Short mmCIF file of C-alpha atoms in Angstrom, two decimals:
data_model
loop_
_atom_site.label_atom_id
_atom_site.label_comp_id
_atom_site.label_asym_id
_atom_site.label_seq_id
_atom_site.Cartn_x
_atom_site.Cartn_y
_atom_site.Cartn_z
CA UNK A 1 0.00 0.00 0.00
CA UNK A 2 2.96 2.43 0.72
CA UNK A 3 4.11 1.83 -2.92
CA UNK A 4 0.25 2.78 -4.42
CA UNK A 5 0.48 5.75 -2.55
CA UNK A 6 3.77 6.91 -3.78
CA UNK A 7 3.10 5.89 -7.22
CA UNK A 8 -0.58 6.86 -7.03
CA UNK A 9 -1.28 9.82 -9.47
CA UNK A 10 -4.23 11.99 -11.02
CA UNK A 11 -2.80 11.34 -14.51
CA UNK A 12 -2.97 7.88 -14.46
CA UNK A 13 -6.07 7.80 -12.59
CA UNK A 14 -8.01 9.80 -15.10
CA UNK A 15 -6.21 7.22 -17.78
CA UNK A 16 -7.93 4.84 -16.33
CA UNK A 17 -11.30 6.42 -16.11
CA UNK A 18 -11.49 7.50 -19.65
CA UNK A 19 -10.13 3.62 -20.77
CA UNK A 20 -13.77 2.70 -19.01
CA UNK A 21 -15.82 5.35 -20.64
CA UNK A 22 -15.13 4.73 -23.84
CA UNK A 23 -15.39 0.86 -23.09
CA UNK A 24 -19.15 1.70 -22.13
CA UNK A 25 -19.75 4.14 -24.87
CA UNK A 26 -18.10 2.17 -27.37
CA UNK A 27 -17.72 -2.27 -27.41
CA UNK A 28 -20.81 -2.05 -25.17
CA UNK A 29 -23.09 -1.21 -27.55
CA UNK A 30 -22.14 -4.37 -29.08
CA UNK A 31 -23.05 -6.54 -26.15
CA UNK A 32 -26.18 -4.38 -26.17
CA UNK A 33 -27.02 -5.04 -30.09
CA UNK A 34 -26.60 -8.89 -29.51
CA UNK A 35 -28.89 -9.00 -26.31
CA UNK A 36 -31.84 -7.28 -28.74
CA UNK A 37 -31.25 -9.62 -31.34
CA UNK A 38 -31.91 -12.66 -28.91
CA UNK A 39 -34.54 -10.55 -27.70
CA UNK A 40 -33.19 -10.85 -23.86
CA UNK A 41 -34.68 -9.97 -20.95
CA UNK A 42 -33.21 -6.48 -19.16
CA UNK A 43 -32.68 -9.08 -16.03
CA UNK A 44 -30.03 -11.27 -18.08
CA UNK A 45 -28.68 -8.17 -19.52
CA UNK A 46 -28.27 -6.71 -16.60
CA UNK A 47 -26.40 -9.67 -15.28
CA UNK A 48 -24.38 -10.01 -18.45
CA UNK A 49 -23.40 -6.59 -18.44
CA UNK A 50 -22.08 -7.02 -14.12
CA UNK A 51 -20.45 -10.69 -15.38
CA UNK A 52 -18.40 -8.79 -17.98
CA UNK A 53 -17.89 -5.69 -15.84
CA UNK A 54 -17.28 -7.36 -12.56
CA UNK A 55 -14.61 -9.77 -14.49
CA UNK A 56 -12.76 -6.90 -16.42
CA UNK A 57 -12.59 -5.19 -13.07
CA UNK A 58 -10.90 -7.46 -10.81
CA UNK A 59 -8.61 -9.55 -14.04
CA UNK A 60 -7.54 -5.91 -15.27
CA UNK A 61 -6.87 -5.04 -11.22
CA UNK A 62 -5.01 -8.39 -9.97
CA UNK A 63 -3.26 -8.25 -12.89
CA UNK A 64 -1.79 -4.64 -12.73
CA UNK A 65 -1.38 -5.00 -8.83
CA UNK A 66 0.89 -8.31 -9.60
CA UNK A 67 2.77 -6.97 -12.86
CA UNK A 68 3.50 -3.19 -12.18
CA UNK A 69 2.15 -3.22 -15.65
CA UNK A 70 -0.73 -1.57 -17.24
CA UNK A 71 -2.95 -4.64 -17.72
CA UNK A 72 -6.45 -3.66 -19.51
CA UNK A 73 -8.77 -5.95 -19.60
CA UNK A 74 -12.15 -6.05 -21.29
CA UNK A 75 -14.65 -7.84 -23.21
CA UNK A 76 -14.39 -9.79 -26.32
CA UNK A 77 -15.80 -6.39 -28.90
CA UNK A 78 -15.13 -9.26 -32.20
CA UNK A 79 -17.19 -12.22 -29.57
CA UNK A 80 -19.61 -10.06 -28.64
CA UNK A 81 -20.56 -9.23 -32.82
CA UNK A 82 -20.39 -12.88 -33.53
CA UNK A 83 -23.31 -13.02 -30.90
CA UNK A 84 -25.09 -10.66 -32.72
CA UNK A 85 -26.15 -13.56 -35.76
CA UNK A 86 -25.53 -16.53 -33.79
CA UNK A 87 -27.78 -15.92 -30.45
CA UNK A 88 -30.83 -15.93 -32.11
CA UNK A 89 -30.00 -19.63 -33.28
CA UNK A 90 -29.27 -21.19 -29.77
CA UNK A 91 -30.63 -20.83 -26.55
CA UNK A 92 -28.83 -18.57 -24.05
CA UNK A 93 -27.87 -22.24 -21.96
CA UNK A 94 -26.16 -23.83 -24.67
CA UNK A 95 -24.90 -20.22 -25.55
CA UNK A 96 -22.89 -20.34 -22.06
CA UNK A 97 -21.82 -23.67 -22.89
CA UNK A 98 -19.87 -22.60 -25.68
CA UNK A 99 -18.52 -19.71 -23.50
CA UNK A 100 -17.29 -22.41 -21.30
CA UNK A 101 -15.47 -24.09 -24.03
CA UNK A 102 -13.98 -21.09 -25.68
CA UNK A 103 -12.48 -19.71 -22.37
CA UNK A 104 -11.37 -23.30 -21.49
CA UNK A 105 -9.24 -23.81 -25.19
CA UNK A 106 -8.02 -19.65 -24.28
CA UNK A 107 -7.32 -21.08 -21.04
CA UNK A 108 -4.92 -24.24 -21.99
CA UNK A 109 -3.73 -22.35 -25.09
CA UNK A 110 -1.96 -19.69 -21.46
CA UNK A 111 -0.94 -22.23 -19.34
CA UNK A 112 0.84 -24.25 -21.67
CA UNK A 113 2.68 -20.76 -23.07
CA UNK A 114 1.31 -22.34 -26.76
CA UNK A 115 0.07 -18.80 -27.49
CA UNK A 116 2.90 -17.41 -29.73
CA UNK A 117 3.32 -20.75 -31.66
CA UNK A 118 -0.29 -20.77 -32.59
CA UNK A 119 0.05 -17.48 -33.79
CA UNK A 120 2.80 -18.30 -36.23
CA UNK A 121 1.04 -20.87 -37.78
CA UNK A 122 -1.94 -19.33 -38.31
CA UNK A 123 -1.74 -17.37 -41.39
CA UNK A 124 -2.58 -13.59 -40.25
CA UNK A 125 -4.24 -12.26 -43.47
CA UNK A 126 -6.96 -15.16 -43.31
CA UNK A 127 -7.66 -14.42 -39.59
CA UNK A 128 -7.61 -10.32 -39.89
CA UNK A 129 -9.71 -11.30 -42.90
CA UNK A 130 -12.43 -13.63 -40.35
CA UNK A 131 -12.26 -10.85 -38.09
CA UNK A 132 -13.13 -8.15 -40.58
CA UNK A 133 -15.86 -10.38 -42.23
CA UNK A 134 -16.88 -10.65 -39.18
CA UNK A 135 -17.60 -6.82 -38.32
CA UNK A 136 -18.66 -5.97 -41.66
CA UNK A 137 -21.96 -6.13 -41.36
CA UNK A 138 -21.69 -3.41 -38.57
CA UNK A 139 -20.56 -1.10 -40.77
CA UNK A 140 -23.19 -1.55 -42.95
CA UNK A 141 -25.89 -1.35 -40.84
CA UNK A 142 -24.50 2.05 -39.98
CA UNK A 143 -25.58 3.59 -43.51
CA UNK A 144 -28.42 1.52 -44.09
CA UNK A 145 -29.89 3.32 -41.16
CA UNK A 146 -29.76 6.67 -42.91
CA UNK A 147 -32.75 5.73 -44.78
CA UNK A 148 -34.36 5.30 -41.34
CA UNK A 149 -33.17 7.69 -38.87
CA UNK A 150 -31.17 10.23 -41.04
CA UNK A 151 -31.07 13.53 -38.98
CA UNK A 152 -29.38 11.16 -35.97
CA UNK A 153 -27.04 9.37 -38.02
CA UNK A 154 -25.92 11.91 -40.20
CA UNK A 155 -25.39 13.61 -37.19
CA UNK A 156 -23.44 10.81 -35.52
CA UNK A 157 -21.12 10.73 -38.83
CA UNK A 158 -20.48 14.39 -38.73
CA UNK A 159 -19.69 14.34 -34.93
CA UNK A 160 -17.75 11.70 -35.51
CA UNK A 161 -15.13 12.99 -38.47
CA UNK A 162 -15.02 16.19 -36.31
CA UNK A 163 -13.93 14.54 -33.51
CA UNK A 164 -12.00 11.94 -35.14
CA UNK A 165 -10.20 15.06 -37.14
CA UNK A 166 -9.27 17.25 -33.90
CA UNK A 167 -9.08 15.28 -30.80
CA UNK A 168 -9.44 11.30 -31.55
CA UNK A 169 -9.60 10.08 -27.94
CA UNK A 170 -12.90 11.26 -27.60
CA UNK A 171 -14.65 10.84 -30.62
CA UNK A 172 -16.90 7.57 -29.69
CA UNK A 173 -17.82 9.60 -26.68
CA UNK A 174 -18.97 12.94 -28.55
CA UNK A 175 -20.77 10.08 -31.01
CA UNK A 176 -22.90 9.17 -28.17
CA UNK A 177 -23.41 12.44 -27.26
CA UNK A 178 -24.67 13.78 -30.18
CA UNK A 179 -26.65 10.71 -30.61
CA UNK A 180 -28.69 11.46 -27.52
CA UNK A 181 -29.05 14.62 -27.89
CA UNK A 182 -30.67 14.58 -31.79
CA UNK A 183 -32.69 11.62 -30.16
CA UNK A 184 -33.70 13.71 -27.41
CA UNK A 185 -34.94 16.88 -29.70
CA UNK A 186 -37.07 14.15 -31.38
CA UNK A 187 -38.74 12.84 -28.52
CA UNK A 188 -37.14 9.29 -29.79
CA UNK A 189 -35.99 7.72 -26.25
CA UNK A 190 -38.01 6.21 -23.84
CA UNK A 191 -37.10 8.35 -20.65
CA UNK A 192 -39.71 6.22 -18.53
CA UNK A 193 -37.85 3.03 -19.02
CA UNK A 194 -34.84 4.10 -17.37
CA UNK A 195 -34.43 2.50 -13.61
CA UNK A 196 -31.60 3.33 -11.20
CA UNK A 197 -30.86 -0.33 -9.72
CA UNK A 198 -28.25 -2.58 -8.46
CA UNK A 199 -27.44 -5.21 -10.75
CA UNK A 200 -28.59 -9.22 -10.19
CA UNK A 201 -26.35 -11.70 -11.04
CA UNK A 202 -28.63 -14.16 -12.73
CA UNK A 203 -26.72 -17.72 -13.03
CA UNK A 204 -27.82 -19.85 -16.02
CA UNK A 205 -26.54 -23.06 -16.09
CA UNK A 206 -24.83 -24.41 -19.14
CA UNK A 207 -25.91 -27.26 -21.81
CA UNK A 208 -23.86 -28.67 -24.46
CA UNK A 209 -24.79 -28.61 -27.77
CA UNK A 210 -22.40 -29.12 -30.71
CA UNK A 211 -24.07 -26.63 -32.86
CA UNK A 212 -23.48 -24.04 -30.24
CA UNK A 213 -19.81 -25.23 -29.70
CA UNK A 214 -18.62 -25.14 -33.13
CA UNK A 215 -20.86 -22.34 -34.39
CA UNK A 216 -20.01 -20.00 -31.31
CA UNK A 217 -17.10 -21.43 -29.21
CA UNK A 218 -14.54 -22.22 -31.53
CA UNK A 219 -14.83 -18.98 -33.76
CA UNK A 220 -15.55 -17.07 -30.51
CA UNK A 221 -12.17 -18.47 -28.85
CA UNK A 222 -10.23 -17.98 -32.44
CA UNK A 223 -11.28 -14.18 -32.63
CA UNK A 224 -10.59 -13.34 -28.91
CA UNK A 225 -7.14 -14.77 -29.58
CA UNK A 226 -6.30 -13.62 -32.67
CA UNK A 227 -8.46 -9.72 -32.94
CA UNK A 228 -8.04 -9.41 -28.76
CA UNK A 229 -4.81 -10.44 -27.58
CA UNK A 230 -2.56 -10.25 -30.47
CA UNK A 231 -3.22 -6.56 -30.44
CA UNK A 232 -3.44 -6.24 -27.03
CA UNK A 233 0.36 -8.00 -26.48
CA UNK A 234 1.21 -5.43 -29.48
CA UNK A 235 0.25 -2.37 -27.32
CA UNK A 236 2.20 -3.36 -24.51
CA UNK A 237 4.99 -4.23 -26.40
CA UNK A 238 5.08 -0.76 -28.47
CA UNK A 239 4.82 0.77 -24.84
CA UNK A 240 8.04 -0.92 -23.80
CA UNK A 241 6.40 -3.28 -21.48
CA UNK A 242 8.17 -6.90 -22.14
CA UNK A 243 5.60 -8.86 -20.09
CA UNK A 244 4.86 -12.51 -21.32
CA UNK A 245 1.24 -13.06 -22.89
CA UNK A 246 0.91 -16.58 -20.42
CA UNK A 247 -0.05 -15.24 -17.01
CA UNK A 248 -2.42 -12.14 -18.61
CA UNK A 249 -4.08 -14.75 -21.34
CA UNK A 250 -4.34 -17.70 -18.21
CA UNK A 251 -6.09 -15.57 -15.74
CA UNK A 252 -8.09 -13.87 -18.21
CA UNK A 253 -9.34 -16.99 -19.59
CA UNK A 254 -10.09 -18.37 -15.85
CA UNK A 255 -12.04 -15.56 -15.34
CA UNK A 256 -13.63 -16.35 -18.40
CA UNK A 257 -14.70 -19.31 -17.17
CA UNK A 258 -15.97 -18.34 -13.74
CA UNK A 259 -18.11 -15.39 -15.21
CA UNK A 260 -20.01 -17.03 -18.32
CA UNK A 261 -22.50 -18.92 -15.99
CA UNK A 262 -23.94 -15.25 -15.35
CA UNK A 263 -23.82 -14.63 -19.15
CA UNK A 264 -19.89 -13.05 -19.71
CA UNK A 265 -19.25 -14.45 -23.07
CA UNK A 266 -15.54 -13.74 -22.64
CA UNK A 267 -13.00 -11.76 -21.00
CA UNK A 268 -9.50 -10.61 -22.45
CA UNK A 269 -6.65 -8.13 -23.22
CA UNK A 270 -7.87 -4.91 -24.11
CA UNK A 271 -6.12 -3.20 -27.09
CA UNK A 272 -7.99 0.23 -28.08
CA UNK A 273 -8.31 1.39 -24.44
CA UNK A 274 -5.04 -0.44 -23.36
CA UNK A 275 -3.49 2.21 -25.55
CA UNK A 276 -4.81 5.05 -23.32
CA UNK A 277 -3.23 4.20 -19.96
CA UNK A 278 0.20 2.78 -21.60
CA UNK A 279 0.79 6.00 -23.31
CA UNK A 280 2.80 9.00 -21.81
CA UNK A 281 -0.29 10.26 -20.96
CA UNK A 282 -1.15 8.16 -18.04
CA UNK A 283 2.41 8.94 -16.39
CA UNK A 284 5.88 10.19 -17.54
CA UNK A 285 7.51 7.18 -15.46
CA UNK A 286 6.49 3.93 -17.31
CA UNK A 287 7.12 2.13 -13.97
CA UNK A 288 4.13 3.77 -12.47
CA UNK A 289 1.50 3.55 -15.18
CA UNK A 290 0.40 0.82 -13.64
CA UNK A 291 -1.69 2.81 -11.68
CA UNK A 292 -3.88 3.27 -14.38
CA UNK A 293 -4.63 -0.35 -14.62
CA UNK A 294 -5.91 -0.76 -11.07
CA UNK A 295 -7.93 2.49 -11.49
CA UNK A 296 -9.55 1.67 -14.38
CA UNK A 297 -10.23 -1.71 -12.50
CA UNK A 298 -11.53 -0.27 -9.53
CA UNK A 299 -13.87 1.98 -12.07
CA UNK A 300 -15.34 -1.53 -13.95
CA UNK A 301 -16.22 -2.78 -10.35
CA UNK A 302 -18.13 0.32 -9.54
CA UNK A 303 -20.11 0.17 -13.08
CA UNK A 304 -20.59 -3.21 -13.25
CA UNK A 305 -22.62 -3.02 -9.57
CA UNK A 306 -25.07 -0.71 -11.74
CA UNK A 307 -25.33 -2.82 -14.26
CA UNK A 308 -29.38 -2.98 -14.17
CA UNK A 309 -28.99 1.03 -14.68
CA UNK A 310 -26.85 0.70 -17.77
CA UNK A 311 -29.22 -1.84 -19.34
CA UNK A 312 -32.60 0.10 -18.53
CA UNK A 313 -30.84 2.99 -20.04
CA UNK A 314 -29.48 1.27 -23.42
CA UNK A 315 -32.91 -0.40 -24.02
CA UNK A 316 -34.18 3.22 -24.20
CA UNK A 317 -32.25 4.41 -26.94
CA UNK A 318 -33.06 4.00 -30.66
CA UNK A 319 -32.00 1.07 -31.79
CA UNK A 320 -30.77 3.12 -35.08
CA UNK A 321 -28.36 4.92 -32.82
CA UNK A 322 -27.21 1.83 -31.11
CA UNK A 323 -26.38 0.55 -34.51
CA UNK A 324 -25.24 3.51 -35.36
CA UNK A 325 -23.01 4.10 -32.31
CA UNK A 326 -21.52 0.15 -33.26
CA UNK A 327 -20.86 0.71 -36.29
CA UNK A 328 -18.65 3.63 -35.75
CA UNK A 329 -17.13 2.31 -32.46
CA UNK A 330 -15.56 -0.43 -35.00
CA UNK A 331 -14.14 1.34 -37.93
CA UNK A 332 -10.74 1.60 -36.62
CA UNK A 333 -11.26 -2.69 -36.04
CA UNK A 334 -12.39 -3.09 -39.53
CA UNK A 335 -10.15 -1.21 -41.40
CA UNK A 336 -7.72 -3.02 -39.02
CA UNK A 337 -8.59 -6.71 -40.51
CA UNK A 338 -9.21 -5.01 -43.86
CA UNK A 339 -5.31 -3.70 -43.60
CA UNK A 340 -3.72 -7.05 -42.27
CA UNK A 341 -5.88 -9.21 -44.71
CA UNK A 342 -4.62 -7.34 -48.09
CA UNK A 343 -0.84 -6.70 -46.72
CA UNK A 344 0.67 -9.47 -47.52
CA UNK A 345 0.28 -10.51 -51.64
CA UNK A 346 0.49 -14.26 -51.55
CA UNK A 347 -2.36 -14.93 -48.86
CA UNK A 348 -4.52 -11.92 -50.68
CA UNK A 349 -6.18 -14.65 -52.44
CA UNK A 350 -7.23 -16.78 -49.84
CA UNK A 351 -7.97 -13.63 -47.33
CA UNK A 352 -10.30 -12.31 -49.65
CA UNK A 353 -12.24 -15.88 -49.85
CA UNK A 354 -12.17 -15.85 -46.10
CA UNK A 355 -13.60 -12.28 -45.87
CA UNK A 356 -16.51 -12.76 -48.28
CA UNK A 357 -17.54 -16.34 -47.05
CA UNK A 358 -17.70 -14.77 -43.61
CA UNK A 359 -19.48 -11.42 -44.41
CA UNK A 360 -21.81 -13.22 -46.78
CA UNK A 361 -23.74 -14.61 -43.53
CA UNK A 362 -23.93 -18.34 -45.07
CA UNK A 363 -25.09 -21.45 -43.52
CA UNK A 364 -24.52 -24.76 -44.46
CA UNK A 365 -24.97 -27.99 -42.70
CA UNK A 366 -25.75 -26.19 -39.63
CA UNK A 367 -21.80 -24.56 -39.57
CA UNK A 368 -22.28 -20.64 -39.47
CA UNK A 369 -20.05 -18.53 -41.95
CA UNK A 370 -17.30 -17.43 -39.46
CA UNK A 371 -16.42 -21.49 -39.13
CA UNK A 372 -16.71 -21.62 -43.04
CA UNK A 373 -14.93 -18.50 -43.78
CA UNK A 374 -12.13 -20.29 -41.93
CA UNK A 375 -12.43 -23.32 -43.85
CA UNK A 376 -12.56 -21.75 -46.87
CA UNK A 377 -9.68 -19.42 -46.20
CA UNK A 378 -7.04 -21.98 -45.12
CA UNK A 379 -7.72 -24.85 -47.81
CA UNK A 380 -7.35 -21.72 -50.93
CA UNK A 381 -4.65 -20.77 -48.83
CA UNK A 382 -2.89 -24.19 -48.71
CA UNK A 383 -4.26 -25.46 -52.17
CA UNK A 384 -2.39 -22.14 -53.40
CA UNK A 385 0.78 -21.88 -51.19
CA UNK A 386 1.39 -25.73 -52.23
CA UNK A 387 1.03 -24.57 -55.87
CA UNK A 388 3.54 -21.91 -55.68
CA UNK A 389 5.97 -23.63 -54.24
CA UNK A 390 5.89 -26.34 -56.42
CA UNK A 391 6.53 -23.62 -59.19
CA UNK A 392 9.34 -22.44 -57.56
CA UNK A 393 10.91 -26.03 -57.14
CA UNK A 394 9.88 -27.19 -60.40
CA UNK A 395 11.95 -24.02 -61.87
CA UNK A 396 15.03 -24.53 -59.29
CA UNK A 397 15.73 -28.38 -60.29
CA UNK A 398 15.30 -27.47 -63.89
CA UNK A 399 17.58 -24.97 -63.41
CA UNK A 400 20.33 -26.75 -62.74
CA UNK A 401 23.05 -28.70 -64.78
#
């Protein structure tokens, strides 16, 4: 406790705070979007939204406290938008289920320190490619919902580039903001369904259904892994921070585990946010930016106890704004996959397959497109890697005397 005092500061603090904010104005509307689609009850929400809160809160806190490391944690943001098309096919039990067996592979993929040698031999364009296909449809909705709404989404966009153009940081916020507003001045939110209540923790036991686990957990564990923690390791690297990925990905993943009963569907390394309290902007002293983890821990546990607030106050918005508000909060992820799928010319081919078999939305013999986009991706990308280099050995032994 002596050393949090003399390392405590308002900098980092404030780091910490704003990390959480845009969490809740940003990858939350996400978890909101999904719990429409399934056409939840506020109850459940409300417990999912504590579950993920709670969890980021003390994983992002324990882990800071033990590291002297700005540790963010979060929710999965690419999990929660592959619940958005796959909830409405399962029940919410069997849903948990596959929670369960996505944080248990994230899990034994820690504590056996297998992390970086999956990574390598994964091919990166096809699963930035899965993770943009993915998102796409986000990004669509957002302009299909002009023709809707198109005073408050034209006046998201605009708030947005401003924002974006002249002070970044805060641009999901000022999205929000405007967004309530407009809605406001149109009498389009529900003001009388908004409750000020502590949050329930509802526990739903889980089933097992194979549908759910290879439609939901597999995908769900490959995303978190690949669009969560590669990024997230990549921001503390940049930062200077040398920490290995096994403890933060092991008691992420436990935590995982312990929450989905009560309807987490995953908790991880942060990357966006993680930016904001590893940055020079949190402290001068990179030894005591830690501080901002543990605040911005101690600031999940607060929110997530109000959890039943956040959801009666989510369910009264438009849901043209919360699409809106998604879309938006996940341009800088989509152009993301969009960049690392294209980068590299000889797995262009087989990224581009990936991406359009997963943002087509397909279904066949029960598999969802994210599992098929997969598929897809890594047979064009072996069937045309095994080509080339055939080529090339073909040409080097008839090349020589």
């Amino acid at each position: 406790m002596d050393t949090l005092r003399k390392d405590l500061s308002l900098s980092a603090v404030i780091a910490g705070f704003i990390a959480v904010i845009i969490s809740y104005a940003g990858p939350l509307i996400i978890v909101f979007q999904a719990a429409k689609q399934a056409h939840l009850p506020n109850d459940v929400v409300s417990s999912w939204i504590w579950a993920i809160s709670i969890g980021s809160g003390i994983t992002g806190l324990f882990l800071s406290w033990r590291l002297r490391v700005p540790v963010i944690t979060a929710w999965s943001t690419p999990g929660a938008a592959l619940l958005v098309s796959m909830l409405p096919g399962v029940t919410l039990p069997q849903a948990i289920g596959a929670y369960v067996v996505a944080s248990v592979i994230i899990a034994v993929v820690g504590l056996s320190g297998a992390f970086d040698k999956l990574m390598s031999r994964l091919p990166k364009a096809i699963a930035a490619a899965m993770l943009a296909g993915i998102l796409f449809r986000f990004g669509a909705e957002l302009f299909t919902s002009i023709q809707l709404q198109p005073a408050l989404v034209l006046a998201m966009i605009a708030s947005y580039l401003i924002f974006k153009r002249f002070s970044p940081r805060y641009a999901i916020l000022s999205v929000l903001i405007v967004g309530c507003a407009v809605s406001a001045f149109f009498g389009e939110l529900n003001s009388s369904s908004i409750t000020i209540a502590v949050a329930q923790p509802v526990f739903i036991a889980p089933e097992w259904s194979w549908h759910a686990i290879i439609n939901i957990g597999l995908p769900l564990a490959l995303v978190t892994l690949t669009g969560q923690y590669v990024p997230g390791m990549a921001v503390l690297r940049t930062a200077g921070y040398s920490t290995p990925a096994r403890s933060i990905i092991s008691v992420t993943a436990i935590g995982s585990v312990l929450m989905a009963p009560f309807g987490s569907h995953g908790l991880n390394l942060a990357a966006i946010t993680a930016a904001i309290c590893t940055g020079r902007e949190a402290h001068e002293d990179r030894d005591k930016r830690y501080i901002a983890g543990i605040a911005c821990g101690v600031f999940y546990i607060l929110m997530g106890i109000f959890g039943a607030t956040l959801a009666s106050v989510f369910s009264a918005l438009p849901k043209e704004l919360i699409a809106s508000l998604a879309g938006l909060a996940l341009f800088g992820a989509i152009s993301a996959g969009l960049t690392g799928a294209m980068a590299d010319e000889k797995q262009r081919e087989a990224a581009l397959i990936t991406f359009l078999v997963t943002a087509s939305g397909m279904s066949f013999l029960g598999l969802a497109a994210a599992f098929w986009g997969l598929i897809f991706g890594l047979v064009a990308h072996f069937v045309l890697t095994w080509t080339r280099q055939s080529q090339t050995a073909a040409i080097a032994g008839g090349s020589r005397p």
